[in-house]
Amino acid sequence: MDNEYYEPGGGNIADAGHQYARQIGRTRVVGQKERRVDARPLVTGAPVYAAEYEQPNMLHARILHSPHAHANILHIDTSKANALPGVRAVLTHEDLPRVAHSTAGQPYPETSPYDAYLLDRRVRYVGDWVAFVAADTPAIAEEALSMIAVEYEVLPAVFDPLEAMREGAPQLHDPDTTHPISGQHFGDIYDAAHNLAAHEEIHHGDFAATMREADIVVEGEYRVPFISHAVLEPHVCVAYLDGYDRLIVVSSTQVPYHTRRQLAAVLQLPISRIRVVKPRVGGGFGSKQEMVLEPVAAALALNTRQPVRIEYSRQEEFTAGRFRHPMIIRMRSGVKRDGTLLALSMHSIGNAGAYGTHSFTVTRSTGHKTLCLYRAKAYAFRADAAYTNLPITGAMRGYGAPQGFFALESHIDEIAHRLNMDPLEFRRKNHVQKGDWDPMEMVEEDGVWRSKRQFRSCGLPQCLERGSAAFGWGKPFDRGDGKPFRRGRGMATAMQGSGVASFELGGASIKLNEDGSFNVMTGATDIGQGSDTILAQIAAEALGVDMGKIIMHSVDTDSSVFDYGSYASSTTYISGGGVKVAADRVRKQVLDVAGDLLDCSPEDMSIVDSVIYTPRGPSHLTVADIASETLYGKHRQQIMAKGDFWTDDSPAPFFAQFVEVEVDTETGRVRVTRAVNALDLGKAINPTLASGQVEGAVAMALGYALSEEVKFDEQGRVRNAGFADYKVMSTLDMPEMTTILIEDTEYSGPFGAKSAGEVPTNGMAPAVANAIQDALGVRIRSLPITPEKILQALDEL
Amino acid sequence: MPELEIVLTVNGRAVRWHLEPGETLLEALHAHHLKGTKLICGTGDCCGCGVMLNGNSINACCMLAAQAEDGDLLTVEGLAQNGKLHPIQEAFAQEGAAQCGYCTPGFIMRAYAFLQEHPHPDEAEVRAALAGNICRCTGYVKPVAAVLRAAELMQEQ
């Protein structure tokens, strides 16, 4: 952990010919380890989170959850609860409009089925919502929950996705998903009769014919578990009506604008009547790329006309929050004896839980974001997402890719072993190269198939070279004697995107103040990843000022530019791209006025540390002088501009993970003792924040590898709803860690940046499985790799 | 319902709190607008609600507020003096140890207790001291570095 390899501008800058090329590598603010703009409130415990927001006469809401995995609600009697002193409202499905929608925080129209209702006559998992209560205190609200009498007709339930897809399985949803506003059918469930929330197939080349050319065919089935984001700030929001009768929702969300639109649909209000404010967010990891509690607080606030606060308990986060899709993934590939990969196939079956939020895109990403890591003549990918009577799986950091990479990178290791090849050499021989086109992004135009995505930057060779060197890959090490320890080494590689190609919009508006400072009002949501700091650095760099001159504003849908939100590794690349456009425009406005005052062409001028420069050198004017001139002098105007960014592209960051494990052959316990993480992120706008993203993602992935799994009993109830029984990594579980940042410039990104937040989540689990194979000679194909699985595998040797 | 009244010192000031029966120390802090101490698990499994009571590091979610009667309570809000950050806070800011920040007050208060007794810790001691604090963002690399840095800063003072 003490060696942080970092070389500013160490990427491939020789690929010139782009407008930013000359700026990259000689920046003043970008690339620096600037302190976070929000460091002070975070370390002082300032009340900056949604959880801490207060209003006079604020009520406290609680939700009645279903005790059954599948049931019809025959009757609800709320009279006793309503009569309890201090109770202000009890709402059931009879009190609310029945509006089919998806809670997925995706652009309109969402690519998720419209299978959810705020409250329904039917409940589909243990924890599903039955009724909402608002009361003067949390204790009264909780007491009221126990006084609601519900008569259920219990229905047969199904928990296994393979069983759910069979004929005759209990059917969770009716195929009635007509959108209430447009009347369109875009929110259709793929095949409600077979509980298929989503289905996707991607083919490239002639898979069957190519497999016939193969010398060796390798197959394997891999399983990944149901896990929780275990986000530390639970879902929480406060909703109230302001003096103008508008609905204000202060929420811990990654997607303020999508939430505003979905709230309007579900509550049948005009968008103009809703304002969503995102204060500080205490972590998201995808769990808040969803509308979750906002409509509950809003419906109760509209009903009572008092402010309403609702916060999930830890128990509720673990039973009625959002989770990562568990999957069964089957791999089948063909290779030549010389180690040339010919054909690659994957079939993933995801468990969508009770509602299909994000199911199509997550299960699609399991192949779409992973198989393109390798060159092959043919690819075949199929994904199914099945409804079951379990809690809702949705978006989680990596978005289907951690599942896919566990299967793919375990499978690649198995292929290399079959060929007696070093897994690193096999990867070097077959991985994607700069300039390649994405085989998963084929489109047909005039009868000709072509790819629409090119990998113009690719630092994977450097990740492998510098990562393996720092790790000592191929060097001898103490393998242990099995009394009781054995040690082994493994590796994995990975990639991701930067935003969702064609489905993004983000940016900021920037306004000059009279002291030469700038308000940057961004639509991007800082959820802890540090986007406020990153975007401030991009703005400061482009404006030619230092960080002290930038004032960041969190999202308020009344005043921020439209932004799709923080997900899919999009904030630096997409929102940062928009911030740079805005800052370039503002700088031009400043220089236009300065040029007039100095009788110089604006194109020949620049701003450095807030001083206006002409070709003769520094002038006597500063940005503050220009502000004063425009606000009080002869060039009177408000200097201000907006910038936004969207693209058909989604450049890929690349990642290589190297680990050493120590296995106790008596207890089955696995410890990762050392990890080298090498990330190509295009450009580290802030190396401290970038390495922090890598370290955190690797730690989260270590939990995925070794310990994390939400367990259910035979009735579909969560058995380990809390940190005592759901084990996330602690300081003592962490390996000695080295993080290497590689900068292979991405010329379409702001100052050459791609992304960093998700891709490091992809490597740890397969690298650990591969290292265990190296240590013990056994292959574990299901996560988490618990001591029981190790001992069972050793028994079967 | 019977109301309970206690007197204690919070961040150096004497206060009088009216408590609900069964109110935890964490609930009482929040009721008195001291929200830096976070509710994360509510079961004592994450140390996110760490405070100092009478010089001892405790989890405020697992203690009844009434038990703090006549006590001397220090929370994260009480560390900075006259707007100047405490060296532990300064170190967490310098090292980029706070990402989402929700666990940060708990880490800082745990570090405060630990560094009182171990002014010259090594990394293994810091890791052991923070073993009960859950963070989901950082992988603990920077929080551990921040506590080691804080020890240096406190020596310089």
mmCIF file with all atom_site columns, C-alpha atoms in Angstrom, chain A residues 719-793:
data_model
loop_
_atom_site.group_PDB
_atom_site.id
_atom_site.type_symbol
_atom_site.label_atom_id
_atom_site.label_alt_id
_atom_site.label_comp_id
_atom_site.label_asym_id
_atom_site.label_entity_id
_atom_site.label_seq_id
_atom_site.pdbx_PDB_ins_code
_atom_site.Cartn_x
_atom_site.Cartn_y
_atom_site.Cartn_z
_atom_site.occupancy
_atom_site.B_iso_or_equiv
_atom_site.pdbx_formal_charge
_atom_site.auth_seq_id
_atom_site.auth_comp_id
_atom_site.auth_asym_id
_atom_site.auth_atom_id
_atom_site.pdbx_PDB_model_num
ATOM 1  C CA . ARG A 1 719 ? -31.384 -15.081 7.034   1.00 0.00 ? 719 ARG A CA 1
ATOM 2  C CA . ASN A 1 720 ? -28.458 -12.675 7.426   1.00 0.00 ? 720 ASN A CA 1
ATOM 3  C CA . ALA A 1 721 ? -29.884 -9.160  7.430   1.00 0.00 ? 721 ALA A CA 1
ATOM 4  C CA . GLY A 1 722 ? -27.127 -7.253  9.192   1.00 0.00 ? 722 GLY A CA 1
ATOM 5  C CA . PHE A 1 723 ? -23.380 -6.715  9.359   1.00 0.00 ? 723 PHE A CA 1
ATOM 6  C CA . ALA A 1 724 ? -22.978 -9.382  12.048  1.00 0.00 ? 724 ALA A CA 1
ATOM 7  C CA . ASP A 1 725 ? -23.969 -12.141 9.604   1.00 0.00 ? 725 ASP A CA 1
ATOM 8  C CA . TYR A 1 726 ? -23.330 -10.520 6.235   1.00 0.00 ? 726 TYR A CA 1
ATOM 9  C CA . LYS A 1 727 ? -19.567 -10.204 6.213   1.00 0.00 ? 727 LYS A CA 1
ATOM 10 C CA . VAL A 1 728 ? -17.995 -7.236  4.433   1.00 0.00 ? 728 VAL A CA 1
ATOM 11 C CA . MET A 1 729 ? -14.223 -6.822  4.466   1.00 0.00 ? 729 MET A CA 1
ATOM 12 C CA . SER A 1 730 ? -12.505 -5.146  7.430   1.00 0.00 ? 730 SER A CA 1
ATOM 13 C CA . THR A 1 731 ? -9.050  -3.602  7.849   1.00 0.00 ? 731 THR A CA 1
ATOM 14 C CA . LEU A 1 732 ? -7.721  -7.015  8.898   1.00 0.00 ? 732 LEU A CA 1
ATOM 15 C CA . ASP A 1 733 ? -8.988  -8.813  5.772   1.00 0.00 ? 733 ASP A CA 1
ATOM 16 C CA . MET A 1 734 ? -7.227  -6.522  3.352   1.00 0.00 ? 734 MET A CA 1
ATOM 17 C CA . PRO A 1 735 ? -4.111  -7.564  1.449   1.00 0.00 ? 735 PRO A CA 1
ATOM 18 C CA . GLU A 1 736 ? -1.002  -5.487  1.089   1.00 0.00 ? 736 GLU A CA 1
ATOM 19 C CA . MET A 1 737 ? -2.078  -3.444  -1.890  1.00 0.00 ? 737 MET A CA 1
ATOM 20 C CA . THR A 1 738 ? -0.238  -1.645  -4.705  1.00 0.00 ? 738 THR A CA 1
ATOM 21 C CA . THR A 1 739 ? -2.156  0.484   -7.161  1.00 0.00 ? 739 THR A CA 1
ATOM 22 C CA . ILE A 1 740 ? -0.698  1.524   -10.506 1.00 0.00 ? 740 ILE A CA 1
ATOM 23 C CA . LEU A 1 741 ? -2.374  4.159   -12.639 1.00 0.00 ? 741 LEU A CA 1
ATOM 24 C CA . ILE A 1 742 ? -1.726  3.963   -16.385 1.00 0.00 ? 742 ILE A CA 1
ATOM 25 C CA . GLU A 1 743 ? -2.673  6.900   -18.596 1.00 0.00 ? 743 GLU A CA 1
ATOM 26 C CA . ASP A 1 744 ? -3.337  5.917   -22.176 1.00 0.00 ? 744 ASP A CA 1
ATOM 27 C CA . THR A 1 745 ? -4.839  9.168   -23.381 1.00 0.00 ? 745 THR A CA 1
ATOM 28 C CA . GLU A 1 746 ? -8.447  9.031   -24.546 1.00 0.00 ? 746 GLU A CA 1
ATOM 29 C CA . TYR A 1 747 ? -8.731  12.007  -26.853 1.00 0.00 ? 747 TYR A CA 1
ATOM 30 C CA . SER A 1 748 ? -12.524 12.165  -26.713 1.00 0.00 ? 748 SER A CA 1
ATOM 31 C CA . GLY A 1 749 ? -12.457 12.624  -22.910 1.00 0.00 ? 749 GLY A CA 1
ATOM 32 C CA . PRO A 1 750 ? -11.810 15.740  -20.830 1.00 0.00 ? 750 PRO A CA 1
ATOM 33 C CA . PHE A 1 751 ? -8.021  16.127  -20.601 1.00 0.00 ? 751 PHE A CA 1
ATOM 34 C CA . GLY A 1 752 ? -7.703  12.564  -21.859 1.00 0.00 ? 752 GLY A CA 1
ATOM 35 C CA . ALA A 1 753 ? -9.794  10.903  -19.125 1.00 0.00 ? 753 ALA A CA 1
ATOM 36 C CA . LYS A 1 754 ? -11.919 7.760   -19.381 1.00 0.00 ? 754 LYS A CA 1
ATOM 37 C CA . SER A 1 755 ? -13.229 6.285   -16.112 1.00 0.00 ? 755 SER A CA 1
ATOM 38 C CA . ALA A 1 756 ? -12.138 4.533   -12.938 1.00 0.00 ? 756 ALA A CA 1
ATOM 39 C CA . GLY A 1 757 ? -15.087 3.755   -10.671 1.00 0.00 ? 757 GLY A CA 1
ATOM 40 C CA . GLU A 1 758 ? -16.354 0.371   -11.814 1.00 0.00 ? 758 GLU A CA 1
ATOM 41 C CA . VAL A 1 759 ? -13.679 -1.524  -13.742 1.00 0.00 ? 759 VAL A CA 1
ATOM 42 C CA . PRO A 1 760 ? -11.548 -2.397  -10.666 1.00 0.00 ? 760 PRO A CA 1
ATOM 43 C CA . THR A 1 761 ? -14.555 -4.319  -9.254  1.00 0.00 ? 761 THR A CA 1
ATOM 44 C CA . ASN A 1 762 ? -14.134 -6.925  -11.979 1.00 0.00 ? 762 ASN A CA 1
ATOM 45 C CA . GLY A 1 763 ? -10.784 -8.576  -11.375 1.00 0.00 ? 763 GLY A CA 1
ATOM 46 C CA . MET A 1 764 ? -10.474 -9.724  -7.776  1.00 0.00 ? 764 MET A CA 1
ATOM 47 C CA . ALA A 1 765 ? -12.955 -12.633 -7.726  1.00 0.00 ? 765 ALA A CA 1
ATOM 48 C CA . PRO A 1 766 ? -11.573 -14.493 -10.774 1.00 0.00 ? 766 PRO A CA 1
ATOM 49 C CA . ALA A 1 767 ? -7.973  -13.673 -9.760  1.00 0.00 ? 767 ALA A CA 1
ATOM 50 C CA . VAL A 1 768 ? -8.603  -15.274 -6.350  1.00 0.00 ? 768 VAL A CA 1
ATOM 51 C CA . ALA A 1 769 ? -10.208 -18.368 -7.921  1.00 0.00 ? 769 ALA A CA 1
ATOM 52 C CA . ASN A 1 770 ? -7.244  -18.629 -10.306 1.00 0.00 ? 770 ASN A CA 1
ATOM 53 C CA . ALA A 1 771 ? -4.760  -18.257 -7.440  1.00 0.00 ? 771 ALA A CA 1
ATOM 54 C CA . ILE A 1 772 ? -6.563  -21.004 -5.487  1.00 0.00 ? 772 ILE A CA 1
ATOM 55 C CA . GLN A 1 773 ? -6.233  -23.258 -8.536  1.00 0.00 ? 773 GLN A CA 1
ATOM 56 C CA . ASP A 1 774 ? -2.515  -22.429 -8.514  1.00 0.00 ? 774 ASP A CA 1
ATOM 57 C CA . ALA A 1 775 ? -2.218  -23.133 -4.790  1.00 0.00 ? 775 ALA A CA 1
ATOM 58 C CA . LEU A 1 776 ? -4.304  -26.304 -4.480  1.00 0.00 ? 776 LEU A CA 1
ATOM 59 C CA . GLY A 1 777 ? -4.906  -27.607 -7.975  1.00 0.00 ? 777 GLY A CA 1
ATOM 60 C CA . VAL A 1 778 ? -8.666  -27.296 -7.483  1.00 0.00 ? 778 VAL A CA 1
ATOM 61 C CA . ARG A 1 779 ? -11.044 -25.116 -9.417  1.00 0.00 ? 779 ARG A CA 1
ATOM 62 C CA . ILE A 1 780 ? -13.796 -23.330 -7.479  1.00 0.00 ? 780 ILE A CA 1
ATOM 63 C CA . ARG A 1 781 ? -16.497 -22.180 -9.876  1.00 0.00 ? 781 ARG A CA 1
ATOM 64 C CA . SER A 1 782 ? -18.903 -20.553 -7.455  1.00 0.00 ? 782 SER A CA 1
ATOM 65 C CA . LEU A 1 783 ? -18.699 -17.458 -5.280  1.00 0.00 ? 783 LEU A CA 1
ATOM 66 C CA . PRO A 1 784 ? -18.196 -16.709 -2.492  1.00 0.00 ? 784 PRO A CA 1
ATOM 67 C CA . ILE A 1 785 ? -15.225 -19.038 -2.006  1.00 0.00 ? 785 ILE A CA 1
ATOM 68 C CA . THR A 1 786 ? -15.999 -20.064 1.563   1.00 0.00 ? 786 THR A CA 1
ATOM 69 C CA . PRO A 1 787 ? -13.933 -22.407 3.733   1.00 0.00 ? 787 PRO A CA 1
ATOM 70 C CA . GLU A 1 788 ? -16.655 -25.063 3.225   1.00 0.00 ? 788 GLU A CA 1
ATOM 71 C CA . LYS A 1 789 ? -16.172 -24.991 -0.545  1.00 0.00 ? 789 LYS A CA 1
ATOM 72 C CA . ILE A 1 790 ? -12.393 -25.240 -0.190  1.00 0.00 ? 790 ILE A CA 1
ATOM 73 C CA . LEU A 1 791 ? -12.603 -28.206 2.185   1.00 0.00 ? 791 LEU A CA 1
ATOM 74 C CA . GLN A 1 792 ? -15.168 -29.942 -0.005  1.00 0.00 ? 792 GLN A CA 1
ATOM 75 C CA . ALA A 1 793 ? -12.955 -29.453 -3.070  1.00 0.00 ? 793 ALA A CA 1
#
